[in-house]
Amino acid sequence: MRPSLLYISFVLLLFVACDIFAQDPAESTPAAQPTPQQPEMSAAEVRRLIAKLDSERFLIREDATEKLSHAGPEAIDELTAAVASGSLEKSIRCIHILKRFTLGDDINAEIAATERLELIAASGNDGVSQYAQDTLNRVATLQEERSRRVLRSLGMKFSEYMPAPGFVDPSRGPSVTIDETYKGGPKELYYLRQLRFIEDVQMSGEKITAEYLKQVALMENVRLLTLKETPNVDGDALAALGPLLHQLENIRLYYLPVGDQVIPMFGKMGRLIKAELYGTELSDKGKAELFAQFGNDPRRMDIRNGAFLGVQGQTIAESPCTVQDVPREGSAFAAGVKRGDVIQQVDGQDVPHFTALTEVLRDKDVGDKIKMKILRDNQPIELTVTLGKWPMRPEYVNR
C-alpha cells in the first residue's frame, strides 16, 4: 500500500527540521576539525542497521541512523540500494545519511555519496527523488565554501573580474590559476566541480597532465581556458577536455607541444568566439587549414609563432600606432618604450596602425631581436627589443 501524500510531506518536513536544528559539525562550523577515524563496519552490520531504519520504534530508528552516519564509505552502496526498498522512512533516512558523507573529510566518500545522490535525484519524479535533489541543493553552498578553502590551502589562486561600469569584457570572468604553487594533485581538483561560479581556468607548468584536464572538463560553467607551457600536455592529452569543448568561448594554447592533430578538436567548439595559438608545433599547412576553418578571420583564430612585445593601443582607429600602455612584464617596457610613443617602423617595415604591428610580429619567435623606430614628443628614437613570451592573463582582484 503506497503511503499517503500527507505522510510523505510529514516525513520530509521532519528531516528538513533535523537539518536545521541538528546540523552536523561539518556544516555549522567552517573550520570543523576532522572526525576520528572509525573502524570499518562489515557489510552484514551495515545491512542489519539499514533494516532498522524503518523500525516501528523511533529510538531504534534514531540509533541506527546515528551509527550508520559514522560508518565508513563501505556503507554508501548499501545505503543507495536501500533507497529503492519501497519504505519511505528508510529511503529518507538513507538520503540523510548520504548527505553527511558529502560534507565529511574523506574525499572518496564525498565523491561517491554525491554521485549516488545525483543518481537518486534523477531516478524519478516522486518525493524521494525530489528530497535527494533538495538535499543536493542544500549542501551545495556548504560544499562550495569548503572547496574554496581546501583548494586555496593547497596553493590554488582565485581571482574575480570586476568590469568597469557599463562595460563587460566577455573574454574575462571569475577565475582560478593552477600552476607550480599548487601543492595538490589531480584528485583534489574534484573540488573544482563545486565552484560553479568559476568561468575561467588558467593552467601552467610541468605538473599539468591529462588527469588534470579531466577534472577541469567536468566543471559546469567554464567558458574560458588558458594552457601555457605545459610540456606534458600534447594532442592526445587535450582529448581529455572533450566534455568541456562544446561550452568553450575562448581558448588560449601558449607554447604547447601540440601539432596538427588538434585541428579536429576545434570543430567541436560550437560556441568558440576566439582561439589564440601561440608557439605551438602546427605545420604551415595545419595553420592554413585551421585559419580557413574560422573564415580566415584573425579575430577568431589568432595563430602566431609566440613572440611577445608588450604594448597596448587602440585597434579600432587604424592610425597612428600610438602606445597607450606598456605592461611591466613585456619586452617593450624593458627596452624603454613609454606610454604615448608612436611606433612608426619595425625592422624597416612601416607600421601605420596596431593591426599592421600585429602582422609584423606574427611570425617572430621568442628571443628574436627587432629594431623599432618610434616618435616620442615629436622626436625620432630607435630602440632594439628582445622579444619574450606571452604571460598568463592578469589576476583581476584576488579573492
Tab-separated table of C-alpha atoms in Angstrom:
chain	number	residue	atom	x	y	z
A	1	MET	CA	0.000	0.000	0.000
A	2	ARG	CA	1.513	3.355	-1.043
A	3	PRO	CA	1.945	5.925	1.758
A	4	SER	CA	-0.377	8.903	1.650
A	5	LEU	CA	0.751	12.299	0.390
A	6	LEU	CA	0.215	13.686	3.897
A	7	TYR	CA	2.589	11.076	5.351
A	8	ILE	CA	5.235	11.802	2.712
A	9	SER	CA	5.014	15.520	3.449
A	10	PHE	CA	5.300	14.868	7.199
A	11	VAL	CA	8.439	12.731	6.836
A	12	LEU	CA	10.102	15.241	4.501
A	13	LEU	CA	9.260	18.068	6.902
A	14	LEU	CA	10.720	16.081	9.809
A	15	PHE	CA	14.069	15.636	8.078
A	16	VAL	CA	14.261	19.222	6.873
A	17	ALA	CA	13.722	20.230	10.501
A	18	CYS	CA	16.530	17.868	11.530
A	19	ASP	CA	18.802	19.573	9.007
A	20	ILE	CA	18.039	22.960	10.532
A	21	PHE	CA	18.165	22.122	14.238
A	22	ALA	CA	20.713	19.309	14.287
A	23	GLN	CA	23.329	20.203	11.720
A	24	ASP	CA	26.498	18.194	11.537
A	25	PRO	CA	29.622	19.964	12.831
A	26	ALA	CA	30.991	19.936	9.273
A	27	GLU	CA	28.046	22.069	8.173
A	28	SER	CA	27.743	24.514	11.050
A	29	THR	CA	31.419	25.451	11.536
A	30	PRO	CA	33.571	26.447	8.557
A	31	ALA	CA	36.778	25.284	10.247
A	32	ALA	CA	35.472	21.973	11.593
A	33	GLN	CA	38.111	19.543	12.816
A	34	PRO	CA	38.405	16.125	11.130
A	35	THR	CA	36.360	13.424	12.819
A	36	PRO	CA	38.281	10.498	14.372
A	37	GLN	CA	38.806	7.520	12.079
A	38	GLN	CA	36.079	4.944	12.692
A	39	PRO	CA	36.730	1.191	12.453
A	40	GLU	CA	35.425	-0.313	9.237
A	41	MET	CA	31.883	-1.665	9.542
A	42	SER	CA	31.147	-5.030	7.979
A	43	ALA	CA	28.631	-5.306	5.144
A	44	ALA	CA	26.479	-7.545	7.326
A	45	GLU	CA	26.429	-4.940	10.102
A	46	VAL	CA	25.555	-2.182	7.611
A	47	ARG	CA	22.620	-4.217	6.271
A	48	ARG	CA	21.464	-5.052	9.817
A	49	LEU	CA	21.377	-1.362	10.741
A	50	ILE	CA	19.666	-0.364	7.491
A	51	ALA	CA	16.927	-2.875	8.254
A	52	LYS	CA	16.225	-0.955	11.474
A	53	LEU	CA	15.794	2.399	9.729
A	54	ASP	CA	12.041	1.836	9.385
A	55	SER	CA	11.544	0.136	12.728
A	56	GLU	CA	8.240	0.827	14.467
A	57	ARG	CA	10.216	2.233	17.409
A	58	PHE	CA	11.559	5.761	16.979
A	59	LEU	CA	14.589	5.292	19.258
A	60	ILE	CA	15.703	2.232	17.283
A	61	ARG	CA	15.447	4.199	14.032
A	62	GLU	CA	17.437	7.056	15.534
A	63	ASP	CA	20.133	4.752	16.924
A	64	ALA	CA	20.581	3.008	13.555
A	65	THR	CA	20.722	6.351	11.755
A	66	GLU	CA	23.398	7.656	14.116
A	67	LYS	CA	25.554	4.526	13.809
A	68	LEU	CA	25.315	4.473	10.012
A	69	SER	CA	26.237	8.156	9.922
A	70	HIS	CA	29.588	7.202	11.433
A	71	ALA	CA	30.167	4.212	9.192
A	72	GLY	CA	32.856	4.333	6.537
A	73	PRO	CA	32.445	4.700	2.781
A	74	GLU	CA	31.801	0.958	2.595
A	75	ALA	CA	28.202	1.743	3.625
A	76	ILE	CA	27.452	4.046	0.680
A	77	ASP	CA	26.427	1.391	-1.856
A	78	GLU	CA	24.199	-0.413	0.653
A	79	LEU	CA	22.527	2.863	1.631
A	80	THR	CA	21.942	3.726	-2.029
A	81	ALA	CA	20.384	0.347	-2.740
A	82	ALA	CA	18.098	0.691	0.294
A	83	VAL	CA	16.613	3.913	-1.089
A	84	ALA	CA	14.691	1.776	-3.587
A	85	SER	CA	13.325	-0.510	-0.862
A	86	GLY	CA	9.814	0.936	-1.051
A	87	SER	CA	9.903	2.182	2.540
A	88	LEU	CA	9.674	5.970	2.576
A	89	GLU	CA	11.031	6.207	6.123
A	90	LYS	CA	14.058	4.106	5.195
A	91	SER	CA	14.615	5.970	1.910
A	92	ILE	CA	14.602	9.402	3.527
A	93	ARG	CA	16.920	8.289	6.328
A	94	CYS	CA	19.359	6.755	3.821
A	95	ILE	CA	19.464	10.029	1.878
A	96	HIS	CA	20.005	11.927	5.127
A	97	ILE	CA	22.994	9.700	5.928
A	98	LEU	CA	24.419	10.033	2.415
A	99	LYS	CA	24.231	13.796	2.850
A	100	ARG	CA	26.594	13.563	5.822
A	101	PHE	CA	29.144	11.767	3.664
A	102	THR	CA	29.035	14.668	1.171
A	103	LEU	CA	30.257	17.006	3.918
A	104	GLY	CA	32.829	14.735	5.541
A	105	ASP	CA	36.625	14.732	5.415
A	106	ASP	CA	37.010	11.658	3.170
A	107	ILE	CA	37.190	12.911	-0.414
A	108	ASN	CA	36.494	9.440	-1.860
A	109	ALA	CA	33.377	9.113	0.285
A	110	GLU	CA	32.253	12.612	-0.650
A	111	ILE	CA	32.623	11.883	-4.363
A	112	ALA	CA	30.780	8.572	-4.082
A	113	ALA	CA	27.940	9.943	-1.931
A	114	THR	CA	27.424	12.986	-4.149
A	115	GLU	CA	27.308	10.819	-7.265
A	116	ARG	CA	24.779	8.459	-5.634
A	117	LEU	CA	22.551	11.346	-4.579
A	118	GLU	CA	22.650	12.671	-8.129
A	119	LEU	CA	21.558	9.271	-9.428
A	120	ILE	CA	18.715	9.079	-6.893
A	121	ALA	CA	17.598	12.605	-7.769
A	122	ALA	CA	17.492	11.690	-11.466
A	123	SER	CA	15.691	8.376	-10.924
A	124	GLY	CA	12.112	9.694	-10.941
A	125	ASN	CA	9.655	12.429	-10.041
A	126	ASP	CA	8.451	11.065	-6.707
A	127	GLY	CA	9.010	12.542	-3.255
A	128	VAL	CA	12.180	10.520	-2.667
A	129	SER	CA	13.982	11.767	-5.781
A	130	GLN	CA	12.844	15.308	-5.015
A	131	TYR	CA	14.186	15.029	-1.472
A	132	ALA	CA	17.530	13.854	-2.898
A	133	GLN	CA	17.624	16.893	-5.189
A	134	ASP	CA	16.677	19.222	-2.345
A	135	THR	CA	19.482	17.685	-0.285
A	136	LEU	CA	21.995	18.339	-3.052
A	137	ASN	CA	20.782	21.931	-3.308
A	138	ARG	CA	21.149	22.489	0.440
A	139	VAL	CA	24.694	21.163	0.667
A	140	ALA	CA	25.888	22.968	-2.492
A	141	THR	CA	26.659	26.246	-0.702
A	142	LEU	CA	28.484	24.459	2.113
A	143	GLN	CA	30.461	22.373	-0.368
A	144	GLU	CA	31.398	25.467	-2.358
A	145	GLU	CA	32.776	27.297	0.658
A	146	ARG	CA	34.653	24.228	1.899
A	147	SER	CA	36.030	23.512	-1.606
A	148	ARG	CA	37.334	27.054	-1.995
A	149	ARG	CA	39.004	26.840	1.422
A	150	VAL	CA	40.623	23.460	0.664
A	151	LEU	CA	41.928	24.485	-2.760
A	152	ARG	CA	43.253	27.809	-1.510
A	153	SER	CA	45.142	25.973	1.250
A	154	LEU	CA	46.758	23.864	-1.495
A	155	GLY	CA	48.042	26.954	-3.281
A	156	MET	CA	45.347	27.498	-5.916
A	157	LYS	CA	44.816	31.160	-6.843
A	158	PHE	CA	41.371	32.715	-7.119
A	159	SER	CA	40.588	35.990	-8.828
A	160	GLU	CA	37.465	37.886	-9.787
A	161	TYR	CA	36.829	40.033	-12.838
A	162	MET	CA	35.445	43.415	-11.830
A	163	PRO	CA	34.212	45.155	-15.001
A	164	ALA	CA	34.047	48.901	-15.321
A	165	PRO	CA	30.515	50.325	-15.047
A	166	GLY	CA	28.690	49.848	-18.324
A	167	PHE	CA	31.406	47.630	-19.848
A	168	VAL	CA	31.747	43.846	-19.693
A	169	ASP	CA	34.609	42.029	-21.400
A	170	PRO	CA	33.260	38.576	-22.403
A	171	SER	CA	36.840	37.271	-22.579
A	172	ARG	CA	37.177	37.588	-18.800
A	173	GLY	CA	35.429	36.118	-15.780
A	174	PRO	CA	35.934	34.770	-12.242
A	175	SER	CA	38.990	32.533	-12.486
A	176	VAL	CA	41.305	30.011	-10.879
A	177	THR	CA	45.003	29.597	-11.664
A	178	ILE	CA	46.694	26.221	-11.315
A	179	ASP	CA	50.467	26.495	-11.566
A	180	GLU	CA	53.609	25.376	-9.743
A	181	THR	CA	52.357	26.891	-6.481
A	182	TYR	CA	49.525	24.333	-6.365
A	183	LYS	CA	50.573	21.624	-3.884
A	184	GLY	CA	47.762	19.151	-4.527
A	185	GLY	CA	47.234	16.634	-7.287
A	186	PRO	CA	44.508	15.833	-9.802
A	187	LYS	CA	42.433	14.045	-7.165
A	188	GLU	CA	41.868	17.219	-5.148
A	189	LEU	CA	40.719	19.026	-8.294
A	190	TYR	CA	37.415	17.225	-7.762
A	191	TYR	CA	36.551	20.227	-5.576
A	192	LEU	CA	36.581	22.439	-8.671
A	193	ARG	CA	33.258	20.914	-9.724
A	194	GLN	CA	31.618	22.530	-6.704
A	195	LEU	CA	32.831	26.018	-7.665
A	196	ARG	CA	30.074	26.777	-10.133
A	197	PHE	CA	30.870	30.497	-10.205
A	198	ILE	CA	34.227	29.873	-11.949
A	199	GLU	CA	34.229	30.766	-15.667
A	200	ASP	CA	37.963	30.995	-16.414
A	201	VAL	CA	40.658	28.358	-15.756
A	202	GLN	CA	44.359	29.092	-16.292
A	203	MET	CA	46.930	26.302	-16.068
A	204	SER	CA	50.689	26.220	-16.481
A	205	GLY	CA	53.698	24.114	-15.549
A	206	GLU	CA	55.081	20.595	-15.798
A	207	LYS	CA	52.648	19.043	-13.336
A	208	ILE	CA	49.639	19.635	-15.621
A	209	THR	CA	48.649	16.342	-17.300
A	210	ALA	CA	45.619	14.735	-18.898
A	211	GLU	CA	44.394	13.794	-15.400
A	212	TYR	CA	44.221	17.486	-14.500
A	213	LEU	CA	42.347	18.264	-17.707
A	214	LYS	CA	39.798	15.512	-16.987
A	215	GLN	CA	38.809	17.249	-13.750
A	216	VAL	CA	38.583	20.697	-15.370
A	217	ALA	CA	36.439	19.233	-18.163
A	218	LEU	CA	33.733	18.400	-15.592
A	219	MET	CA	33.289	21.999	-14.400
A	220	GLU	CA	29.795	23.240	-15.251
A	221	ASN	CA	30.329	26.888	-16.191
A	222	VAL	CA	33.883	27.179	-17.507
A	223	ARG	CA	33.902	29.018	-20.835
A	224	LEU	CA	37.466	30.397	-20.878
A	225	LEU	CA	40.604	28.222	-20.795
A	226	THR	CA	44.326	29.010	-20.909
A	227	LEU	CA	47.141	26.463	-21.042
A	228	LYS	CA	50.688	27.827	-21.011
A	229	GLU	CA	53.985	25.925	-21.095
A	230	THR	CA	52.524	22.571	-20.098
A	231	PRO	CA	55.094	20.181	-21.633
A	232	ASN	CA	53.143	17.095	-20.568
A	233	VAL	CA	50.035	18.185	-22.457
A	234	ASP	CA	50.196	17.078	-26.076
A	235	GLY	CA	47.456	16.498	-28.632
A	236	ASP	CA	46.468	13.196	-27.022
A	237	ALA	CA	46.218	14.747	-23.563
A	238	LEU	CA	43.980	17.527	-24.875
A	239	ALA	CA	41.414	14.861	-25.777
A	240	ALA	CA	40.591	14.775	-22.041
A	241	LEU	CA	38.870	18.148	-22.497
A	242	GLY	CA	36.131	16.505	-24.579
A	243	PRO	CA	33.176	17.181	-22.204
A	244	LEU	CA	34.153	20.865	-21.986
A	245	LEU	CA	34.680	21.694	-25.655
A	246	HIS	CA	31.064	22.494	-26.525
A	247	GLN	CA	30.894	25.310	-23.944
A	248	LEU	CA	34.252	26.993	-24.549
A	249	GLU	CA	34.073	30.555	-25.883
A	250	ASN	CA	37.758	31.384	-25.643
A	251	ILE	CA	40.789	29.080	-25.590
A	252	ARG	CA	44.465	30.016	-25.364
A	253	LEU	CA	47.236	27.488	-26.013
A	254	TYR	CA	50.632	29.058	-25.349
A	255	TYR	CA	53.883	27.147	-26.025
A	256	LEU	CA	52.389	23.655	-26.021
A	257	PRO	CA	53.886	20.629	-27.842
A	258	VAL	CA	50.768	20.202	-29.999
A	259	GLY	CA	50.628	19.839	-33.767
A	260	ASP	CA	48.087	19.268	-36.498
A	261	GLN	CA	46.331	16.506	-34.542
A	262	VAL	CA	44.450	19.201	-32.544
A	263	ILE	CA	42.690	20.604	-35.627
A	264	PRO	CA	39.578	18.339	-35.340
A	265	MET	CA	39.167	19.428	-31.715
A	266	PHE	CA	38.265	22.952	-32.804
A	267	GLY	CA	35.411	21.630	-34.917
A	268	LYS	CA	33.695	20.581	-31.665
A	269	MET	CA	33.755	24.081	-30.195
A	270	GLY	CA	30.399	25.324	-31.422
A	271	ARG	CA	30.405	28.400	-29.149
A	272	LEU	CA	34.003	29.422	-29.760
A	273	ILE	CA	34.474	33.180	-30.179
A	274	LYS	CA	38.263	33.315	-30.240
A	275	ALA	CA	41.261	30.986	-30.111
A	276	GLU	CA	44.868	32.029	-29.526
A	277	LEU	CA	47.555	29.518	-30.512
A	278	TYR	CA	50.989	30.948	-29.787
A	279	GLY	CA	54.229	28.995	-30.068
A	280	THR	CA	52.688	25.611	-30.950
A	281	GLU	CA	54.030	22.970	-33.340
A	282	LEU	CA	51.366	23.390	-36.007
A	283	SER	CA	52.691	22.967	-39.545
A	284	ASP	CA	52.210	25.728	-42.099
A	285	LYS	CA	49.594	23.532	-43.771
A	286	GLY	CA	47.854	22.957	-40.442
A	287	LYS	CA	47.830	26.673	-39.655
A	288	ALA	CA	46.266	27.438	-43.030
A	289	GLU	CA	43.626	24.703	-42.556
A	290	LEU	CA	42.688	25.894	-39.085
A	291	PHE	CA	42.656	29.520	-40.160
A	292	ALA	CA	40.329	28.682	-43.064
A	293	GLN	CA	38.057	26.721	-40.710
A	294	PHE	CA	37.305	30.035	-38.982
A	295	GLY	CA	36.751	32.091	-42.114
A	296	ASN	CA	40.348	33.348	-42.326
A	297	ASP	CA	39.442	35.791	-39.567
A	298	PRO	CA	42.376	36.561	-37.214
A	299	ARG	CA	39.918	37.977	-34.700
A	300	ARG	CA	38.606	34.423	-34.220
A	301	MET	CA	41.643	32.252	-34.942
A	302	ASP	CA	44.841	34.014	-33.907
A	303	ILE	CA	47.898	31.866	-34.718
A	304	ARG	CA	51.387	33.221	-34.004
A	305	ASN	CA	54.910	31.943	-33.511
A	306	GLY	CA	54.725	33.253	-29.963
A	307	ALA	CA	56.870	36.377	-29.620
A	308	PHE	CA	55.550	38.976	-27.166
A	309	LEU	CA	56.359	42.689	-27.417
A	310	GLY	CA	54.135	44.039	-24.676
A	311	VAL	CA	52.397	47.197	-25.839
A	312	GLN	CA	48.735	48.069	-25.838
A	313	GLY	CA	46.952	50.518	-28.079
A	314	GLN	CA	43.802	51.456	-29.930
A	315	THR	CA	42.830	48.877	-32.544
A	316	ILE	CA	39.552	50.483	-33.651
A	317	ALA	CA	41.123	53.576	-35.155
A	318	GLU	CA	43.519	52.498	-37.913
A	319	SER	CA	46.225	55.075	-37.275
A	320	PRO	CA	48.584	56.049	-35.871
A	321	CYS	CA	50.188	53.221	-33.846
A	322	THR	CA	50.118	55.068	-30.519
A	323	VAL	CA	51.135	53.170	-27.379
A	324	GLN	CA	48.506	53.533	-24.661
A	325	ASP	CA	50.022	51.176	-22.081
A	326	VAL	CA	53.284	49.259	-21.533
A	327	PRO	CA	52.844	46.300	-19.137
A	328	ARG	CA	55.859	45.767	-16.903
A	329	GLU	CA	56.162	42.071	-17.846
A	330	GLY	CA	56.703	42.868	-21.520
A	331	SER	CA	59.878	43.263	-23.563
A	332	ALA	CA	58.875	46.764	-24.626
A	333	PHE	CA	58.958	48.008	-21.025
A	334	ALA	CA	62.431	46.532	-20.530
A	335	ALA	CA	63.644	48.243	-23.725
A	336	GLY	CA	62.340	51.660	-22.672
A	337	VAL	CA	59.110	52.054	-24.661
A	338	LYS	CA	56.806	54.546	-22.944
A	339	ARG	CA	53.155	55.401	-22.958
A	340	GLY	CA	52.399	57.937	-25.693
A	341	ASP	CA	55.150	56.711	-28.033
A	342	VAL	CA	54.131	56.326	-31.672
A	343	ILE	CA	55.595	53.211	-33.332
A	344	GLN	CA	56.489	54.018	-36.935
A	345	GLN	CA	58.651	51.090	-38.129
A	346	VAL	CA	59.695	47.580	-37.056
A	347	ASP	CA	62.720	46.069	-38.833
A	348	GLY	CA	62.330	48.586	-41.630
A	349	GLN	CA	58.630	47.853	-42.213
A	350	ASP	CA	56.175	50.720	-41.870
A	351	VAL	CA	53.692	50.300	-39.037
A	352	PRO	CA	50.808	52.710	-39.709
A	353	HIS	CA	48.497	51.167	-37.067
A	354	PHE	CA	48.262	48.398	-34.458
A	355	THR	CA	46.806	45.887	-36.907
A	356	ALA	CA	49.973	46.247	-39.002
A	357	LEU	CA	52.139	45.855	-35.879
A	358	THR	CA	50.386	42.591	-35.046
A	359	GLU	CA	51.047	41.232	-38.526
A	360	VAL	CA	54.730	42.199	-38.411
A	361	LEU	CA	55.153	40.359	-35.096
A	362	ARG	CA	53.040	37.306	-36.006
A	363	ASP	CA	55.950	35.262	-37.418
A	364	LYS	CA	58.565	36.410	-34.903
A	365	ASP	CA	59.947	33.869	-32.454
A	366	VAL	CA	60.698	34.199	-28.762
A	367	GLY	CA	64.216	35.588	-28.421
A	368	ASP	CA	64.212	37.439	-31.750
A	369	LYS	CA	65.621	40.974	-31.680
A	370	ILE	CA	63.744	43.714	-33.515
A	371	LYS	CA	64.664	47.317	-34.283
A	372	MET	CA	61.915	49.840	-33.667
A	373	LYS	CA	61.614	53.424	-34.840
A	374	ILE	CA	59.320	55.428	-32.630
A	375	LEU	CA	58.274	59.046	-32.287
A	376	ARG	CA	58.367	60.489	-28.771
A	377	ASP	CA	57.388	64.114	-28.201
A	378	ASN	CA	57.905	64.667	-31.938
A	379	GLN	CA	61.466	63.346	-31.668
A	380	PRO	CA	62.543	60.137	-33.529
A	381	ILE	CA	64.069	57.378	-31.378
A	382	GLU	CA	65.451	53.944	-32.285
A	383	LEU	CA	65.241	51.018	-29.845
A	384	THR	CA	66.308	47.361	-30.005
A	385	VAL	CA	63.889	44.976	-28.322
A	386	THR	CA	64.416	41.290	-27.483
A	387	LEU	CA	61.011	39.627	-27.755
A	388	GLY	CA	59.764	37.465	-24.890
A	389	LYS	CA	56.870	35.093	-24.129
A	390	TRP	CA	53.216	35.903	-23.670
A	391	PRO	CA	52.230	35.983	-19.991
A	392	MET	CA	49.237	34.365	-18.385
A	393	ARG	CA	46.162	36.554	-18.191
A	394	PRO	CA	46.322	39.093	-15.341
A	395	GLU	CA	44.837	38.285	-11.962
A	396	TYR	CA	41.977	40.736	-11.654
A	397	VAL	CA	41.119	41.023	-7.948
A	398	ASN	CA	42.403	38.383	-5.512
A	399	ARG	CA	39.684	36.636	-3.546
